[in-house]
Short mmCIF file of C-alpha atoms and ligand atoms in Angstrom, two decimals:
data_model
loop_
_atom_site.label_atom_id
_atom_site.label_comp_id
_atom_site.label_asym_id
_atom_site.label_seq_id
_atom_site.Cartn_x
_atom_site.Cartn_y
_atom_site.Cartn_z
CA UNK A 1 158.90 17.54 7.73
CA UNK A 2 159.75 19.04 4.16
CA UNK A 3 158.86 19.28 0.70
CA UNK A 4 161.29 20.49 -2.18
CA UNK A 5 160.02 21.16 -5.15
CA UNK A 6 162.39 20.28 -7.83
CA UNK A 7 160.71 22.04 -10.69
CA UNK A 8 163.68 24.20 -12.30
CA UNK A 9 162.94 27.60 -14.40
CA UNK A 10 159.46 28.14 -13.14
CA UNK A 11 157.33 30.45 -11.20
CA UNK A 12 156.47 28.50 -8.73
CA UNK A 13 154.51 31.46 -6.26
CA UNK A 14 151.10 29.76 -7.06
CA UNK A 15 152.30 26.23 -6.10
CA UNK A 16 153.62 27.33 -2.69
CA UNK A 17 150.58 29.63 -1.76
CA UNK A 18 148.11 26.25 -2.58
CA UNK A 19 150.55 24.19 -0.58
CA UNK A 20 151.16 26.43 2.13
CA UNK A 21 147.17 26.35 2.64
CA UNK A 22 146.62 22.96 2.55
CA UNK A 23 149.82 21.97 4.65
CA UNK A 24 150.20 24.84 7.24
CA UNK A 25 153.18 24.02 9.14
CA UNK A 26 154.91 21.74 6.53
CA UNK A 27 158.16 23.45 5.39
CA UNK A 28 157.79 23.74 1.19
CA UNK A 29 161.77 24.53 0.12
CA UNK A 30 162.65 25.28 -3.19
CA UNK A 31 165.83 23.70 -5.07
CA UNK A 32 168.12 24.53 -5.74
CA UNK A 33 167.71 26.28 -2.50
CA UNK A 34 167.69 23.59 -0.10
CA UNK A 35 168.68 24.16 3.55
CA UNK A 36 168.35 21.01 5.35
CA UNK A 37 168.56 18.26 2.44
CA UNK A 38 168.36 15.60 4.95
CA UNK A 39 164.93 16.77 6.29
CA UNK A 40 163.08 16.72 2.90
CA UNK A 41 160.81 13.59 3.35
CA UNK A 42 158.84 14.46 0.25
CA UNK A 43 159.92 15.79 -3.76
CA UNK A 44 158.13 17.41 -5.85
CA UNK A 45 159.57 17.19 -9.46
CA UNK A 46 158.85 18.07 -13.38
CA UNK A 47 162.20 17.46 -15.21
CA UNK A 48 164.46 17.71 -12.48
CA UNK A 49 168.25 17.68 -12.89
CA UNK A 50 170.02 14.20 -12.70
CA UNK A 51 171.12 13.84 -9.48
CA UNK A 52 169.30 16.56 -7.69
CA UNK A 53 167.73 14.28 -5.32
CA UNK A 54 170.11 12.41 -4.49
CA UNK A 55 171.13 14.28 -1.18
CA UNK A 56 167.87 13.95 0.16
CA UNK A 57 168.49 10.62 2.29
CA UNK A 58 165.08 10.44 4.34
CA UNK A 59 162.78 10.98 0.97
CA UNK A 60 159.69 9.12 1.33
CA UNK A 61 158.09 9.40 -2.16
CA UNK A 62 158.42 11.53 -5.16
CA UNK A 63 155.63 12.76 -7.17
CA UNK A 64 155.99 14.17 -10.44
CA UNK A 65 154.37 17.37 -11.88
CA UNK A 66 153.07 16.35 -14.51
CA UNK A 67 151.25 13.39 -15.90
CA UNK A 68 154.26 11.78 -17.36
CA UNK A 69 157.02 10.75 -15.88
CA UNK A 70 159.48 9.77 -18.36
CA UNK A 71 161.60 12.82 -17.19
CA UNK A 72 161.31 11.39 -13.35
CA UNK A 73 162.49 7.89 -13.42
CA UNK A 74 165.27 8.83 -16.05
CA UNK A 75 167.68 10.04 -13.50
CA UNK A 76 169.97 7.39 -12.60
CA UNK A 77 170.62 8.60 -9.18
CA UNK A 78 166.84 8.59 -8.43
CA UNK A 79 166.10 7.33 -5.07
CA UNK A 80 164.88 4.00 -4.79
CA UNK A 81 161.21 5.28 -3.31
CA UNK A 82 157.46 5.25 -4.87
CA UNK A 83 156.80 7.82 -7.30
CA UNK A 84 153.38 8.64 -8.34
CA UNK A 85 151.82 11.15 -11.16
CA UNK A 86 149.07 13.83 -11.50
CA UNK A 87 146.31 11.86 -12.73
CA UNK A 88 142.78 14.72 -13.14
CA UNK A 89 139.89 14.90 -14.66
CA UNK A 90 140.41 18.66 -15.85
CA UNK A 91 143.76 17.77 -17.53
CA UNK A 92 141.97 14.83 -19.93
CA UNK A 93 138.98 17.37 -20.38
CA UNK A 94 141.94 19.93 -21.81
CA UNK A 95 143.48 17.01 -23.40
CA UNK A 96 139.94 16.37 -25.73
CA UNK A 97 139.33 19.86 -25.92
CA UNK A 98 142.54 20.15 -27.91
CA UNK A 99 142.13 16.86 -30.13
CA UNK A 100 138.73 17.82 -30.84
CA UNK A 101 139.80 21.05 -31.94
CA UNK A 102 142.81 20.23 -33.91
CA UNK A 103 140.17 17.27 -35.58
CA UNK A 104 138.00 20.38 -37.19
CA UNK A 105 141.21 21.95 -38.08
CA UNK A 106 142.11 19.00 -40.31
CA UNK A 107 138.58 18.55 -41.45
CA UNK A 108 137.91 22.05 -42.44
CA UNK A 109 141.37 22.14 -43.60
CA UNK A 110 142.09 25.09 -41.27
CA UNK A 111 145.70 24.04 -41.97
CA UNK A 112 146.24 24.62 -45.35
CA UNK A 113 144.30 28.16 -45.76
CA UNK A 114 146.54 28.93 -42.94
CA UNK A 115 149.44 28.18 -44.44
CA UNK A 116 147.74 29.79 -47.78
CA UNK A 117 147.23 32.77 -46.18
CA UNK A 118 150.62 34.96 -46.08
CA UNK A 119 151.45 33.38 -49.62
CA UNK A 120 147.91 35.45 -50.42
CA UNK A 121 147.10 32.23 -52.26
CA UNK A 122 143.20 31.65 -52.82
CA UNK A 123 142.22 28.05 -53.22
CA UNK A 124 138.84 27.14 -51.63
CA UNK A 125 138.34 23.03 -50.79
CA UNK A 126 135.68 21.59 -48.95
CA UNK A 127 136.10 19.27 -45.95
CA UNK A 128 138.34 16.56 -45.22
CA UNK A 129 136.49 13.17 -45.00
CA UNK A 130 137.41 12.57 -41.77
CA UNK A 131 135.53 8.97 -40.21
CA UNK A 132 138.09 6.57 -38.78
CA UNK A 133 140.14 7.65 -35.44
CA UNK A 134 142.82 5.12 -33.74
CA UNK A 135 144.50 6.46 -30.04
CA UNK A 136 147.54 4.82 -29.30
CA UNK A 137 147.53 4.27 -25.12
CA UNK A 138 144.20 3.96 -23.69
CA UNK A 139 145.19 4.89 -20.24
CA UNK A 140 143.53 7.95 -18.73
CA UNK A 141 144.05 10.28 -21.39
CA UNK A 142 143.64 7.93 -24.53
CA UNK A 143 140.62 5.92 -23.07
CA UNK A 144 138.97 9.85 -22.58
CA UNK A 145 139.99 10.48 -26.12
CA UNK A 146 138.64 6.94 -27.68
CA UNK A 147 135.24 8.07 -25.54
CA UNK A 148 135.06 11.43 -26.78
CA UNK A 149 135.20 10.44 -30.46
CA UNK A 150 132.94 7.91 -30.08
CA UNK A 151 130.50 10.42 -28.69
CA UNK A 152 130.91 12.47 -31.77
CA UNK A 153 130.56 9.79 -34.07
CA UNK A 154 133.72 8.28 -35.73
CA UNK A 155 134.35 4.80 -35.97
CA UNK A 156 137.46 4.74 -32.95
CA UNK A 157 139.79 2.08 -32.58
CA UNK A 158 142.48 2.02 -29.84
CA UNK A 159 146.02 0.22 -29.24
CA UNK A 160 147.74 -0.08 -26.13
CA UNK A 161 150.02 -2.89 -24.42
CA UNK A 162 147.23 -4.90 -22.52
CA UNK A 163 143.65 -6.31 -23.82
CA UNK A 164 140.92 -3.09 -23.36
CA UNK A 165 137.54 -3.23 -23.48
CA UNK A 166 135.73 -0.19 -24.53
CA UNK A 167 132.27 0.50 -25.47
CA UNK A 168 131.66 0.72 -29.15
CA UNK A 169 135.85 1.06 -29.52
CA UNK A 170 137.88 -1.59 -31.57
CA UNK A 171 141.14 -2.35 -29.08
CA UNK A 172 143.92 -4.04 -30.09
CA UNK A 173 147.18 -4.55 -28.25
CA UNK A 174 151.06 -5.44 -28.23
CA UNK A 175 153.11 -4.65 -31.25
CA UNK A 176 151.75 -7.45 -32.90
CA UNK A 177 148.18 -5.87 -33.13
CA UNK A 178 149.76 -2.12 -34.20
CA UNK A 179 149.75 -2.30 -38.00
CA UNK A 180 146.27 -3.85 -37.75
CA UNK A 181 145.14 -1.13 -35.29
CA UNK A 182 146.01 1.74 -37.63
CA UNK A 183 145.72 0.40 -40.86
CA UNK A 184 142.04 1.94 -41.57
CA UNK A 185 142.66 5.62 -39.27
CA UNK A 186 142.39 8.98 -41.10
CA UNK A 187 143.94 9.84 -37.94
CA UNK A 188 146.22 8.40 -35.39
CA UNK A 189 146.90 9.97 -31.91
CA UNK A 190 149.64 9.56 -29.92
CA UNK A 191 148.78 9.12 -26.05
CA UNK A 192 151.65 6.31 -25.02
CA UNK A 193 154.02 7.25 -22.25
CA UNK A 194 157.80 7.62 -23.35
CA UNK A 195 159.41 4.35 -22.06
CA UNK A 196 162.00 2.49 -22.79
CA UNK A 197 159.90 0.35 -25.73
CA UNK A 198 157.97 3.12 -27.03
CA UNK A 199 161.24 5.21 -27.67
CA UNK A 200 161.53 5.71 -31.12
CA UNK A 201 158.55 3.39 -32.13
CA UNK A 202 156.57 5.57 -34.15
CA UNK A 203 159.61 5.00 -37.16
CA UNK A 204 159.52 4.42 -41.28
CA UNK A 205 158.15 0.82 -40.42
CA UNK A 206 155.15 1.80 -38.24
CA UNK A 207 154.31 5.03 -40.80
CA UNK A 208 154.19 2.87 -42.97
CA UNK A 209 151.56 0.65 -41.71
CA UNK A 210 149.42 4.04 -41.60
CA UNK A 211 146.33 4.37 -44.07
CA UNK A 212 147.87 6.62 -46.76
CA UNK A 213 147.32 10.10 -46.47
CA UNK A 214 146.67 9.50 -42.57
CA UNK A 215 146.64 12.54 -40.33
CA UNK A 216 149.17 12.25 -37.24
CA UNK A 217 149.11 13.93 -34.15
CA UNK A 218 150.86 13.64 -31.60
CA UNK A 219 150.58 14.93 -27.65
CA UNK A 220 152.35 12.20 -25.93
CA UNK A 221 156.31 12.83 -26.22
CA UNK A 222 158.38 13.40 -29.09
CA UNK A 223 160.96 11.36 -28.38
CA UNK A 224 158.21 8.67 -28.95
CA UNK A 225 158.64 9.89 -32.72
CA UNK A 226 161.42 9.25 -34.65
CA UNK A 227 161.84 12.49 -36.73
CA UNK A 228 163.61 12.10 -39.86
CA UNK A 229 160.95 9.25 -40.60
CA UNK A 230 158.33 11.53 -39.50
CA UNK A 231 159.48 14.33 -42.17
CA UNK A 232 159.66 11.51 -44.31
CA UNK A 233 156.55 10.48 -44.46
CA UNK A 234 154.70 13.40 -44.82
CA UNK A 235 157.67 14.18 -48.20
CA UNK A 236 155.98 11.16 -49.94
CA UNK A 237 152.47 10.98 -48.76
CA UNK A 238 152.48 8.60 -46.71
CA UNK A 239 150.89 11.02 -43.88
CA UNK A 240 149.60 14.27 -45.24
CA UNK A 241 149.60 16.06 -42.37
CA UNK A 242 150.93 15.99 -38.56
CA UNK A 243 149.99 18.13 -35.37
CA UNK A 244 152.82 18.14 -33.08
CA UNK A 245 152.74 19.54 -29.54
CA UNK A 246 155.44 17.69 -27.77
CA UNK A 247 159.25 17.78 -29.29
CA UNK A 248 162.35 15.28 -28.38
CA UNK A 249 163.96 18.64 -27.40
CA UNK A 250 161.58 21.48 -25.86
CA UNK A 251 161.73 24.38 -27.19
CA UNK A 252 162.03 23.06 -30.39
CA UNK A 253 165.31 24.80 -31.37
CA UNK A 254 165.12 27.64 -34.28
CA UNK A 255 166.07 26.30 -37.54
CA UNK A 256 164.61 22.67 -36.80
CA UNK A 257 163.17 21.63 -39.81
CA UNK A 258 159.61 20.89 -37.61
CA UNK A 259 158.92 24.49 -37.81
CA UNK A 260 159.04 25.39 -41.43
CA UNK A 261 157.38 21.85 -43.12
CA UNK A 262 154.63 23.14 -44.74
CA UNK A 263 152.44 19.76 -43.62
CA UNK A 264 152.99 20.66 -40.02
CA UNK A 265 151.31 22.22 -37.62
CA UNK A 266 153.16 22.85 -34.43
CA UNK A 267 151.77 23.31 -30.83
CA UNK A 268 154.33 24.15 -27.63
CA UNK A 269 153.39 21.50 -25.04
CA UNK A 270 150.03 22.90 -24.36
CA UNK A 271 147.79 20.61 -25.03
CA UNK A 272 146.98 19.82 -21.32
CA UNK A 273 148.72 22.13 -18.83
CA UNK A 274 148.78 20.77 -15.29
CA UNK A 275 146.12 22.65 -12.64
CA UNK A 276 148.09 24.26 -10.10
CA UNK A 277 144.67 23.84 -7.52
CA UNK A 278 144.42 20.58 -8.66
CA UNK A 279 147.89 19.38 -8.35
CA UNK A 280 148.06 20.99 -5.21
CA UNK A 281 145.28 19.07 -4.09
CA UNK A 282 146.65 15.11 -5.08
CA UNK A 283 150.51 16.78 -3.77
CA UNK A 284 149.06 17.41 0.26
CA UNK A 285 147.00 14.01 -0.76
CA UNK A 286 150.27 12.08 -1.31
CA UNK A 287 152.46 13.59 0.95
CA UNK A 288 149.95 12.92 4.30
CA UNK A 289 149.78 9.15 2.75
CA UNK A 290 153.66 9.16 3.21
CA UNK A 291 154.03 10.58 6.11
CA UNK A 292 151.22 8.00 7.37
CA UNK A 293 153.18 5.04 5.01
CA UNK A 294 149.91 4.35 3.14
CA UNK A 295 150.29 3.75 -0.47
CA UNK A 296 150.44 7.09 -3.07
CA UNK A 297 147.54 8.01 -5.42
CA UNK A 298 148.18 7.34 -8.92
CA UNK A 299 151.77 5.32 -8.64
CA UNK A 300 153.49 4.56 -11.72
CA UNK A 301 155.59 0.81 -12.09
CA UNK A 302 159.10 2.24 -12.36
CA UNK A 303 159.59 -1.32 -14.12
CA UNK A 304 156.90 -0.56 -16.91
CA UNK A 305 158.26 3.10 -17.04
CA UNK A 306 154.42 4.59 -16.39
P1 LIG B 401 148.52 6.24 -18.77
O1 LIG B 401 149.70 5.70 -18.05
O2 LIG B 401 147.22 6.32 -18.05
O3 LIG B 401 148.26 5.36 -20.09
C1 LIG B 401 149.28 4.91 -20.92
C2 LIG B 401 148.69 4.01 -21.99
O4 LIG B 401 149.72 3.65 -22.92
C3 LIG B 401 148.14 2.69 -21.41
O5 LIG B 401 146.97 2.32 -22.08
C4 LIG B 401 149.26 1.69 -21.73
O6 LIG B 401 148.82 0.35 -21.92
C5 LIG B 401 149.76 2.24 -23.06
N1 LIG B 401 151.13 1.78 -23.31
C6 LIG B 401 152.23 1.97 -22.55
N2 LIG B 401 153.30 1.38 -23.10
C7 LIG B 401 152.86 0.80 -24.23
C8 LIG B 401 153.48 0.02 -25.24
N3 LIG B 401 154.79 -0.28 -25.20
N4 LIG B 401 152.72 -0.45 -26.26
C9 LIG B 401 151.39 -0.18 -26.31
N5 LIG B 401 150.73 0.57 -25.38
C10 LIG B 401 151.46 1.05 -24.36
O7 LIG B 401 148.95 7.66 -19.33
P2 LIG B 401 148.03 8.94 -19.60
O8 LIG B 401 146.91 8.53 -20.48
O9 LIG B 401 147.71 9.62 -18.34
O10 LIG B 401 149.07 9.89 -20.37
C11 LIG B 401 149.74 9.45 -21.55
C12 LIG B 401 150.92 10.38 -21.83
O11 LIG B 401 150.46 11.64 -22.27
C13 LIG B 401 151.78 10.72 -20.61
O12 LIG B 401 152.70 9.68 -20.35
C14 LIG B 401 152.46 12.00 -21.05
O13 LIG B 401 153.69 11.71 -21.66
C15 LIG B 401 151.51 12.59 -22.08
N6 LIG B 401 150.93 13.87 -21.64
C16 LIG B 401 151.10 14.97 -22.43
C17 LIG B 401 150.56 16.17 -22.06
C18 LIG B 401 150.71 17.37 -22.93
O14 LIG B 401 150.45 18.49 -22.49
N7 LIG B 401 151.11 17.22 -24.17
C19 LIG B 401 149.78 16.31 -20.83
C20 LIG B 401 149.64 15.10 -20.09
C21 LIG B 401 150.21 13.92 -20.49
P3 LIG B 401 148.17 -0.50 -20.72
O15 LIG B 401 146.84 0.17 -20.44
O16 LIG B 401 148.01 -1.84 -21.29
O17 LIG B 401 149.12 -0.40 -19.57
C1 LIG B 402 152.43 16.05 -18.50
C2 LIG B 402 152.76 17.06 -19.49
O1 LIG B 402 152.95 14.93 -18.60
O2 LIG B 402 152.44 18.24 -19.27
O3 LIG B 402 151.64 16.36 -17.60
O4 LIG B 402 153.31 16.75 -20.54
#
């Protein structure tokens, strides 16, 4: 009756504590130091190394740290068990807290007087015309964004693989429907999961389905971004601006182009920060359903890749 956490190069004091209070008597291990491998019936795991499961032979389930779990179900020695997600209310509440905020930014063009302000350059603009908002994935996070905006007033349309409904939200869906779905957005978010069809897809071709002069941002992944095209189209116009908080390589390494582009603005994976209390909470949740073999919260289809 174990857990590992396989959670490399974090402090993970706050995590055991929570556990260790909701699951008194269940042994919480921490990898790499493992004692018993074959008594871990549970795992824990936020970008674990390939393989590092792998000796665990009575694992149960596996529930990722995070809300994604692109970084889970890419290890090919993954065992062949249900893995489920954080899925909370307080993470989509950060999640619009930080679109909404980064929306203002672009419309009081908090952007470019930042960037204006070590050149000691004085140029004075009004607002942005900001109306038109498309979200990309209307899952948990996306469909709380669409809302959100709504709320506040911009026309809100919303793309994601299946047919949505959505108060008051224009949905469209499957790659046929994408260049219609953000062909009128001042600004397109980026809430898909990283699969194996959404790697790469934001490329020259989709850009360039973009309104011109459309704001990007994206919170998702960044391998869901291809980048050259992304620098690309904010050299000619096509997007004048981009928020990025998630990188195909984290930290984004000094010297990547990302961090000096003038059109940029550059966040490091905080958008939405997973709740130790609450992800606690859904870990003792899952873990009693496994050891009673009752189905996990919040399961992802390993075939669908979320
Ligand atoms: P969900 O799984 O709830 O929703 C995913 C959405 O994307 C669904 O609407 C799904 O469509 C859609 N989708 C998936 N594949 C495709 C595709 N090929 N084409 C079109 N639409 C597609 O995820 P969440 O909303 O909970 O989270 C989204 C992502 O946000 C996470 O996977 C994670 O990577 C990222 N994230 C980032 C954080 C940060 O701090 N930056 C924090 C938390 C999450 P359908 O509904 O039809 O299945
Ligand atoms: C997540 C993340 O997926 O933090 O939860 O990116």
């Amino acid at each position: 009756m174990s857990i590992a956490l396989v959670i490399p190069d974090r402090d993970l004091s706050r995590l055991v504590a929570e556990l260790n209070q909701l699951l008194p008597g269940v042994v919480i291990e921490q990898w790499p130091d493992i004692a018993q491998p074959e008594q871990i019936e549970f795992a824990v795991v936020w970008k674990q190394p390939a393989g590092s499961l792998a000796s665990f032979t009575k694992l149960k389930a596996i529930q990722s740290y995070g809300a994604g779990v692109d970084s889970v179900l890419t290890d090919p020695r993954l065992p062949d068990v249900p893995v489920s997600r954080i899925v909370d209310p307080g993470l989509a509440q950060a999640m619009v807290r930080y679109l909404d905020t980064m929306v203002s930014v672009y419309q009081l063009r908090l952007d470019r007087f930042i960037h204006d302000q070590p050149l000691q350059q004085w140029r004075p603009k009004g607002p942005r015309r900001l109306e038109t908002i498309t979200v990309l994935g209307l899952g948990v996070l996306g469909e709380a964004a669409a809302n959100h905006f709504i709320q506040a007033g911009f026309q809100v349309s919303g793309w994601a693989r299946s047919a949505k409904q959505i108060a008051d939200v224009r949905c469209f869906a499957g790659a046929d429907q994408f260049a219609e779905a953000v062909k009128l957005a001042d600004v397109v978010i980026c809430l898909l999961p990283l699969t194996a069809a959404t790697d790469s897809f934001l490329n020259e071709q989709r850009f360039s389905s973009f309104k011109p002069g459309a704001i990007f941002i994206n919170v998702a992944r960044g391998a869901i971004v291809d980048e050259r095209d992304l620098i690309a189209a904010l050299d000619t116009g096509q997007l004048q601006a981009a928020c990025l908080d998630v990188f195909r390589q984290e930290p984004l390494p000094v010297g990547h182009p990302f961090w000096s582009h003038p059109q940029l603005t550059i966040t490091p994976h905080i958008s939405a920060v997973t709740n130790i209390q609450a992800a606690a909470r859904q870990i003792a949740e899952n873990y009693q359903r496994s050891q009673q073999n009752r189905s996990l919260l919040h399961q992802v289809d390993p075939q669908k890749g979320y």
